[in-house]
Tab-separated table of C-alpha atoms in Angstrom:
chain	number	residue	atom	x	y	z
A	125	UNK	CA	40.318	52.986	-46.058
A	126	UNK	CA	41.882	49.683	-45.034
A	127	UNK	CA	45.196	51.238	-44.932
A	128	UNK	CA	44.132	53.108	-41.714
A	129	UNK	CA	43.968	51.537	-38.299
A	130	UNK	CA	40.544	50.523	-37.553
A	131	UNK	CA	40.431	52.063	-34.139
A	132	UNK	CA	41.242	55.379	-35.825
A	133	UNK	CA	38.079	55.144	-38.090
A	134	UNK	CA	34.966	57.255	-37.188
A	135	UNK	CA	31.543	55.403	-36.854
A	136	UNK	CA	30.608	56.261	-40.313
A	137	UNK	CA	33.936	54.984	-41.710
A	138	UNK	CA	33.437	51.802	-39.792
A	139	UNK	CA	29.892	51.322	-41.166
A	140	UNK	CA	31.221	51.680	-44.731
A	141	UNK	CA	33.944	49.027	-43.923
A	142	UNK	CA	31.650	46.776	-42.516
A	143	UNK	CA	29.420	46.900	-45.493
A	144	UNK	CA	32.511	46.450	-47.692
A	145	UNK	CA	33.714	43.485	-45.583
A	146	UNK	CA	30.248	41.844	-45.915
A	147	UNK	CA	30.195	42.371	-49.943
A	148	UNK	CA	33.937	41.645	-50.659
A	149	UNK	CA	35.925	40.559	-47.586
A	150	UNK	CA	35.888	36.752	-47.888
A	151	UNK	CA	38.127	36.714	-50.967
A	152	UNK	CA	41.248	35.870	-49.055
A	153	UNK	CA	41.845	32.961	-46.659
A	154	UNK	CA	43.015	34.885	-43.626
A	155	UNK	CA	41.889	37.659	-41.357
A	156	UNK	CA	38.133	38.248	-42.683
A	157	UNK	CA	36.345	37.307	-39.290
A	158	UNK	CA	39.222	38.946	-37.247
A	159	UNK	CA	38.708	42.214	-39.132
A	160	UNK	CA	35.017	41.904	-38.708
A	161	UNK	CA	35.191	41.298	-34.971
A	162	UNK	CA	37.603	44.145	-34.759
A	163	UNK	CA	35.103	46.522	-36.519
A	164	UNK	CA	32.223	45.441	-34.011
A	165	UNK	CA	34.620	45.835	-30.938
A	166	UNK	CA	35.728	49.340	-32.101
A	167	UNK	CA	32.084	50.335	-32.804
A	168	UNK	CA	31.281	49.268	-29.373
A	169	UNK	CA	33.819	51.125	-27.553
A	170	UNK	CA	33.204	54.249	-29.590
A	171	UNK	CA	29.340	54.042	-28.824
A	172	UNK	CA	30.084	53.102	-25.152
A	173	UNK	CA	32.044	56.468	-24.597
A	174	UNK	CA	29.420	58.481	-26.597
A	175	UNK	CA	26.552	56.908	-24.354
A	176	UNK	CA	28.521	57.771	-21.256
A	177	UNK	CA	29.136	61.205	-22.259
A	178	UNK	CA	25.821	62.066	-24.084
A	179	UNK	CA	23.275	60.173	-22.354
A	180	UNK	CA	20.493	57.913	-23.826
A	181	UNK	CA	20.665	58.942	-27.230
A	182	UNK	CA	23.217	56.232	-28.206
A	183	UNK	CA	21.849	53.599	-25.841
A	184	UNK	CA	19.855	51.658	-28.547
A	185	UNK	CA	22.968	51.691	-31.029
A	186	UNK	CA	25.343	50.628	-28.122
A	187	UNK	CA	22.985	47.740	-27.094
A	188	UNK	CA	22.493	46.497	-30.701
A	189	UNK	CA	26.154	46.789	-31.562
A	190	UNK	CA	27.031	45.013	-28.351
A	191	UNK	CA	24.741	42.171	-29.308
A	192	UNK	CA	26.319	41.677	-32.656
A	193	UNK	CA	29.690	41.925	-31.344
A	194	UNK	CA	28.755	39.075	-28.838
A	195	UNK	CA	27.175	37.066	-31.564
A	196	UNK	CA	30.453	37.317	-33.813
A	197	UNK	CA	32.544	36.267	-30.816
A	198	UNK	CA	30.299	33.236	-30.198
A	199	UNK	CA	29.646	32.180	-33.904
A	200	UNK	CA	32.903	32.952	-35.484
A	201	UNK	CA	35.324	32.857	-32.863
A	202	UNK	CA	36.820	29.555	-34.035
A	203	UNK	CA	37.652	31.260	-37.374
A	204	UNK	CA	39.386	34.389	-36.269
A	205	UNK	CA	42.869	33.342	-37.725
A	206	UNK	CA	41.628	31.459	-40.805
A	207	UNK	CA	38.398	31.976	-42.669
A	208	UNK	CA	37.782	28.424	-43.532
A	209	UNK	CA	39.228	26.390	-40.691
A	210	UNK	CA	38.467	26.240	-36.971
A	211	UNK	CA	40.858	26.639	-34.097
A	212	UNK	CA	39.812	25.568	-30.518
A	213	UNK	CA	42.223	28.190	-28.926
A	214	UNK	CA	40.731	30.999	-30.652
A	215	UNK	CA	37.222	29.733	-29.941
A	216	UNK	CA	37.871	29.600	-26.103
A	217	UNK	CA	39.514	33.353	-26.292
A	218	UNK	CA	36.518	34.685	-28.032
A	219	UNK	CA	34.128	32.850	-25.745
A	220	UNK	CA	35.692	34.415	-22.660
A	221	UNK	CA	35.449	37.820	-24.413
A	222	UNK	CA	31.735	37.262	-25.036
A	223	UNK	CA	31.031	36.341	-21.277
A	224	UNK	CA	32.941	39.354	-20.288
A	225	UNK	CA	30.447	41.646	-22.187
A	226	UNK	CA	27.232	39.570	-21.348
A	227	UNK	CA	26.902	37.278	-18.350
A	228	UNK	CA	23.677	35.613	-19.378
A	229	UNK	CA	25.044	33.204	-22.225
A	230	UNK	CA	24.284	29.623	-21.412
A	231	UNK	CA	25.688	28.509	-24.837
A	232	UNK	CA	28.886	30.324	-24.423
A	233	UNK	CA	29.492	28.728	-20.949
A	234	UNK	CA	28.461	25.434	-22.714
A	235	UNK	CA	30.776	25.760	-25.471
A	236	UNK	CA	33.716	26.436	-23.167
A	237	UNK	CA	32.752	23.282	-21.050
A	238	UNK	CA	32.801	21.171	-24.420
A	239	UNK	CA	36.045	22.642	-25.517
A	240	UNK	CA	37.693	21.925	-21.933
A	241	UNK	CA	36.165	18.544	-21.909
A	242	UNK	CA	37.461	17.683	-25.554
A	243	UNK	CA	41.123	18.587	-24.312
A	244	UNK	CA	40.768	16.770	-21.078
A	245	UNK	CA	40.708	19.777	-18.823
A	246	UNK	CA	37.841	18.359	-16.620
A	247	UNK	CA	38.078	20.714	-13.746
A	248	UNK	CA	37.299	23.601	-15.883
A	249	UNK	CA	34.692	21.637	-17.814
A	250	UNK	CA	32.875	20.993	-14.279
A	251	UNK	CA	32.897	24.768	-13.683
A	252	UNK	CA	31.835	25.867	-17.208
A	253	UNK	CA	28.780	23.247	-17.452
A	254	UNK	CA	27.553	24.163	-14.116
A	255	UNK	CA	27.456	27.789	-14.894
A	256	UNK	CA	25.910	26.898	-18.137
A	257	UNK	CA	23.039	25.159	-16.542
A	258	UNK	CA	22.722	27.845	-13.833
A	259	UNK	CA	22.412	30.568	-16.532
A	260	UNK	CA	19.750	28.130	-18.327
A	261	UNK	CA	17.578	28.590	-15.127
A	262	UNK	CA	17.166	32.343	-15.820
A	263	UNK	CA	15.011	31.421	-18.752
A	264	UNK	CA	16.396	33.948	-21.163
A	265	UNK	CA	15.879	32.658	-24.563
A	266	UNK	CA	18.741	34.507	-26.116
A	267	UNK	CA	21.615	31.852	-26.402
A	268	UNK	CA	19.710	29.313	-24.492
A	269	UNK	CA	20.430	25.618	-24.706
A	270	UNK	CA	18.026	23.482	-26.480
A	271	UNK	CA	16.831	20.286	-24.694
A	272	UNK	CA	19.586	17.936	-26.347
A	273	UNK	CA	21.936	20.421	-25.294
A	274	UNK	CA	20.788	20.856	-21.658
A	275	UNK	CA	20.693	16.842	-21.393
A	276	UNK	CA	24.253	16.728	-22.753
A	277	UNK	CA	25.364	19.316	-20.199
A	278	UNK	CA	24.381	17.218	-17.391
A	279	UNK	CA	25.997	14.130	-18.855
A	280	UNK	CA	29.068	16.044	-19.736
A	281	UNK	CA	29.155	17.658	-16.132
A	282	UNK	CA	28.566	14.174	-14.413
A	283	UNK	CA	31.530	12.651	-16.523
A	284	UNK	CA	33.830	15.801	-15.737
A	285	UNK	CA	33.303	15.261	-12.147
A	286	UNK	CA	33.865	11.547	-12.401
A	287	UNK	CA	37.208	12.053	-14.274
A	288	UNK	CA	38.247	14.553	-11.569
A	289	UNK	CA	37.492	12.055	-8.706
A	290	UNK	CA	39.167	9.292	-10.552
A	291	UNK	CA	42.260	11.323	-11.197
A	292	UNK	CA	42.166	12.512	-7.702
A	293	UNK	CA	42.319	8.971	-6.102
A	294	UNK	CA	44.892	8.007	-8.456
A	295	UNK	CA	47.060	10.888	-7.135
A	296	UNK	CA	46.169	10.035	-3.712
A	297	UNK	CA	47.584	6.321	-4.239
A	298	UNK	CA	50.875	7.835	-5.204
A	299	UNK	CA	51.389	9.973	-2.028
A	300	UNK	CA	54.634	8.959	-0.502
A	301	UNK	CA	53.641	9.875	3.053
A	302	UNK	CA	50.170	8.459	3.295
A	303	UNK	CA	50.015	5.152	5.225
A	304	UNK	CA	48.017	2.634	3.152
A	305	UNK	CA	45.548	1.838	5.872
A	306	UNK	CA	44.340	5.583	5.899
A	307	UNK	CA	43.656	5.553	2.003
A	308	UNK	CA	40.055	5.603	1.604
A	309	UNK	CA	38.658	2.508	-0.368
A	310	UNK	CA	35.849	3.865	-2.494
A	311	UNK	CA	33.917	1.410	-4.894
A	312	UNK	CA	34.984	3.404	-8.160
A	313	UNK	CA	34.180	0.596	-10.602
A	314	UNK	CA	30.311	1.260	-10.696
A	315	UNK	CA	31.172	5.022	-11.294
A	316	UNK	CA	33.461	4.160	-13.918
A	317	UNK	CA	30.957	2.023	-15.510
A	318	UNK	CA	28.617	5.000	-15.617
A	319	UNK	CA	31.389	7.216	-17.084
A	320	UNK	CA	31.806	4.753	-19.948
A	321	UNK	CA	28.218	4.448	-20.420
A	322	UNK	CA	27.906	8.287	-20.684
A	323	UNK	CA	30.749	8.589	-23.001
A	324	UNK	CA	29.217	5.839	-25.277
A	325	UNK	CA	25.928	7.919	-25.298
A	326	UNK	CA	27.596	11.084	-26.226
A	327	UNK	CA	29.513	9.609	-28.891
A	328	UNK	CA	26.564	8.016	-30.465
A	329	UNK	CA	24.495	11.278	-30.103
A	330	UNK	CA	27.174	13.800	-31.007
A	331	UNK	CA	25.812	15.275	-34.435
A	332	UNK	CA	22.335	16.174	-35.683
A	333	UNK	CA	21.367	14.734	-39.157
A	334	UNK	CA	18.659	16.851	-40.505
A	335	UNK	CA	16.635	16.057	-43.961
A	336	UNK	CA	13.614	17.579	-45.114
A	337	UNK	CA	11.224	15.358	-43.021
A	338	UNK	CA	13.462	14.064	-40.205
A	339	UNK	CA	15.706	15.080	-37.542
A	340	UNK	CA	17.802	12.668	-35.563
A	341	UNK	CA	21.209	12.293	-33.750
A	342	UNK	CA	24.112	10.152	-34.893
A	343	UNK	CA	27.925	9.666	-34.223
A	344	UNK	CA	30.729	11.359	-35.985
A	345	UNK	CA	31.625	8.163	-37.894
A	346	UNK	CA	28.090	8.010	-39.267
A	347	UNK	CA	28.318	11.456	-40.652
A	348	UNK	CA	31.629	10.634	-42.304
A	349	UNK	CA	30.162	7.449	-43.782
A	350	UNK	CA	27.241	9.441	-44.961
A	351	UNK	CA	29.640	11.894	-46.739
A	352	UNK	CA	31.587	9.076	-48.314
A	353	UNK	CA	28.415	7.178	-49.537
A	354	UNK	CA	25.840	9.899	-50.123
A	355	UNK	CA	22.986	9.220	-52.509
A	356	UNK	CA	23.343	10.523	-56.241
A	357	UNK	CA	22.084	14.259	-56.649
A	358	UNK	CA	21.810	14.562	-52.950
A	359	UNK	CA	23.516	17.755	-51.258
A	360	UNK	CA	25.269	17.225	-48.126
A	361	UNK	CA	26.361	20.345	-45.762
A	362	UNK	CA	28.726	18.947	-43.085
A	363	UNK	CA	29.866	21.125	-40.277
A	364	UNK	CA	32.573	19.057	-39.031
A	365	UNK	CA	35.238	19.518	-36.293
A	366	UNK	CA	37.712	21.248	-38.596
A	367	UNK	CA	35.712	22.933	-41.606
A	368	UNK	CA	32.515	23.130	-43.315
A	369	UNK	CA	32.105	21.033	-46.631
A	370	UNK	CA	29.533	21.105	-49.252
A	371	UNK	CA	29.256	17.913	-51.227
A	372	UNK	CA	27.288	16.800	-54.439
A	373	UNK	CA	27.764	13.680	-56.688
A	374	UNK	CA	31.273	13.045	-55.590
A	375	UNK	CA	32.390	16.736	-55.504
A	376	UNK	CA	33.055	18.705	-52.535
A	377	UNK	CA	34.196	22.287	-51.702
A	378	UNK	CA	35.165	23.776	-48.242
A	379	UNK	CA	33.195	26.824	-47.615
A	380	UNK	CA	33.214	29.730	-45.147
A	381	UNK	CA	31.175	29.674	-42.144
A	382	UNK	CA	28.905	32.527	-43.465
A	383	UNK	CA	28.142	30.659	-46.651
A	384	UNK	CA	27.528	27.366	-44.838
A	385	UNK	CA	25.310	29.326	-42.428
A	386	UNK	CA	23.463	30.881	-45.130
A	387	UNK	CA	22.949	27.634	-47.065
A	388	UNK	CA	21.831	25.815	-44.107
A	389	UNK	CA	19.298	28.600	-43.348
A	390	UNK	CA	17.776	28.261	-46.795
A	391	UNK	CA	17.653	24.455	-46.598
A	392	UNK	CA	16.023	24.342	-42.866
A	393	UNK	CA	13.927	27.641	-42.808
A	394	UNK	CA	12.902	28.827	-46.211
A	395	UNK	CA	10.037	27.843	-48.537
A	396	UNK	CA	8.125	29.608	-51.436
A	397	UNK	CA	5.449	30.737	-48.864
A	398	UNK	CA	8.182	31.832	-46.423
A	399	UNK	CA	11.088	33.176	-48.410
A	400	UNK	CA	14.135	34.827	-46.905
A	401	UNK	CA	14.436	38.615	-47.259
A	402	UNK	CA	17.050	41.106	-46.287
A	403	UNK	CA	14.619	41.975	-43.161
A	404	UNK	CA	14.605	38.309	-41.903
A	405	UNK	CA	18.151	37.538	-42.596
A	406	UNK	CA	19.753	40.774	-40.996
A	407	UNK	CA	21.400	38.560	-38.480
A	408	UNK	CA	23.788	37.241	-41.175
A	409	UNK	CA	24.804	40.736	-41.847
A	410	UNK	CA	25.980	42.142	-38.466
A	411	UNK	CA	25.072	45.758	-37.476
A	412	UNK	CA	23.653	46.479	-40.948
A	413	UNK	CA	23.358	50.265	-41.479
A	414	UNK	CA	22.494	52.976	-39.246
A	415	UNK	CA	18.709	52.640	-40.264
A	416	UNK	CA	18.919	49.057	-38.874
A	417	UNK	CA	18.469	47.345	-42.306
A	418	UNK	CA	20.667	45.476	-44.636
A	419	UNK	CA	21.480	47.365	-47.642
A	420	UNK	CA	19.828	45.829	-50.800
A	421	UNK	CA	23.101	45.513	-52.726
A	422	UNK	CA	24.750	43.891	-49.897
A	423	UNK	CA	21.989	41.266	-49.621
A	424	UNK	CA	21.906	40.833	-53.353
A	425	UNK	CA	25.715	40.444	-53.747
A	426	UNK	CA	25.894	37.873	-50.979
A	427	UNK	CA	23.230	35.642	-52.448
A	428	UNK	CA	24.854	35.889	-55.835
A	429	UNK	CA	28.239	34.826	-54.133
A	430	UNK	CA	26.346	31.809	-52.743
A	431	UNK	CA	25.033	30.770	-55.866
A	432	UNK	CA	28.561	31.025	-57.521
A	433	UNK	CA	29.792	28.566	-54.589
A	434	UNK	CA	26.844	26.099	-55.330
A	435	UNK	CA	27.530	26.147	-59.122
A	436	UNK	CA	31.345	25.425	-58.272
A	437	UNK	CA	30.406	21.726	-57.666
A	438	UNK	CA	27.755	21.582	-60.273
A	439	UNK	CA	24.711	21.864	-57.757
A	440	UNK	CA	21.515	23.041	-59.735
A	441	UNK	CA	19.809	26.158	-59.144
A	442	UNK	CA	18.149	25.302	-55.634
A	443	UNK	CA	17.693	29.050	-54.551
A	444	UNK	CA	14.909	30.656	-56.380
A	445	UNK	CA	14.093	34.499	-56.197
A	446	UNK	CA	10.547	35.928	-56.006
A	447	UNK	CA	9.207	39.372	-55.288
A	448	UNK	CA	8.195	39.856	-51.678
A	449	UNK	CA	6.820	43.216	-50.397
A	450	UNK	CA	8.355	44.808	-53.481
A	451	UNK	CA	11.843	43.381	-53.114
A	452	UNK	CA	13.911	40.349	-53.930
A	453	UNK	CA	13.258	37.357	-51.597
A	454	UNK	CA	14.981	33.840	-51.843
A	455	UNK	CA	14.003	30.623	-51.007
A	456	UNK	CA	15.075	26.778	-51.528
A	457	UNK	CA	13.155	25.359	-54.287
A	458	UNK	CA	13.341	21.689	-52.981
A	459	UNK	CA	14.697	20.441	-56.299
A	460	UNK	CA	17.465	18.341	-54.916
A	461	UNK	CA	17.217	16.510	-51.432
A	462	UNK	CA	19.494	17.429	-48.804
A	463	UNK	CA	21.089	16.321	-45.382
A	464	UNK	CA	22.632	18.890	-42.880
A	465	UNK	CA	25.056	17.494	-40.471
A	466	UNK	CA	26.442	19.541	-37.382
A	467	UNK	CA	27.402	18.951	-33.581
A	468	UNK	CA	24.665	19.090	-31.021
A	469	UNK	CA	27.221	21.297	-29.341
A	470	UNK	CA	27.171	24.105	-31.957
A	471	UNK	CA	26.082	27.651	-30.951
A	472	UNK	CA	23.484	27.749	-33.650
A	473	UNK	CA	21.942	24.472	-32.859
A	474	UNK	CA	18.967	26.087	-30.968
A	475	UNK	CA	17.937	28.037	-33.877
A	476	UNK	CA	16.974	24.932	-35.917
A	477	UNK	CA	16.431	22.135	-33.215
A	478	UNK	CA	14.349	22.974	-30.078
C-alpha cells in the first residue's frame, strides 16, 4: 500500500495505513511522523469534501479527524524529519499549520512565542505571547495554558517588549541625521535590570521535575546534573531540547516521542486502581478506527514494543497487566522510583501539571 501516494488512497485504505504506522512505523529513523501527519491531513481533506457535498453525515468524523490532525501538528511537529530528534523550524511550520486549522489554541501561540524568543526574534515573540494570553481568556480547556505557563507567557511578553525597546533605542542612537539634542534620554537601566531578573527566573524555572510525591521546577543544568548523578535503580525520563532520553543505572537510550509520552503517562497517571486501557489511551493512537476505538492488537503491540525498549537498558518489569472490563489494562507497578523532566513550555505540560 505504501508504494501508492497517500493522497490517492481511499478513506478505508488510509485507516489501514494509519493502523500499520501505529503498529510498525517507528522502525526507521526518518519519516514516521511526517507520514502520520500526512495521513491525517489527507483524511481531513477528503472528509471536508464529503461533508461539503453530503451534509452533516460526515461532520462528526471531520471534527474528530481535524482534532487529531491539529494534535499531531502541535505535539509531533518538531519530529517531522527525524523520529528521534527535534527541529525548531519544523515545529514552527507545524504550529502555524495548526492555528490555520483552529484559532483557539493558546498553547500553539505560546510555543510559537517561545521558539521566537529562543532564536532572538523578539518582535514576533511579542505578537505570539500576546495572542496566547488573549486566547487563554476564552476559557476553552482544550490546549489551554497551565498556571505556570500563563505566568511565563507574561514574563516572556514583558522581556520580549523590553528587548525590542532596547534594540530600538540602540538603532536610534546610530541614525546619522538625528541631532543629539533631539534623542530621547530614557532611563533604560531599571528596565534592563528587570529584564535580567526575569531571565534569571525563567532560566531557574525552565523545567518540571516530577517524582511520585513531588512536583517542582528547576533549571536545565539541574536536570542535566540529575541525569549524570541519578540514584541507583532510579528511572529518569528526560525530555530535553534535542531528544527524549531514558536512563537507568548508567545506561541510556534515545526514544521516540510516542514511547516517551507513553512512559510518562504510565508513570504519572496510572496505578493498579486506575489502569490504562485502549479506551483511556486512545489519544496516543490518533484517529483510531471508524468505530472510534483503538484496535486491541494495535494497543497490545504498542505496549509490548514499549516493554522491549525498557528491557534494552535492563529496567525491571515496571508495567503490569490486569483484566479490566474483560480486556487487558496496564499500570506502573511502582517497583522502581522515577523522575520525569520536561520543559514548562512543552505542549503536553497542562495534561500533568495544572
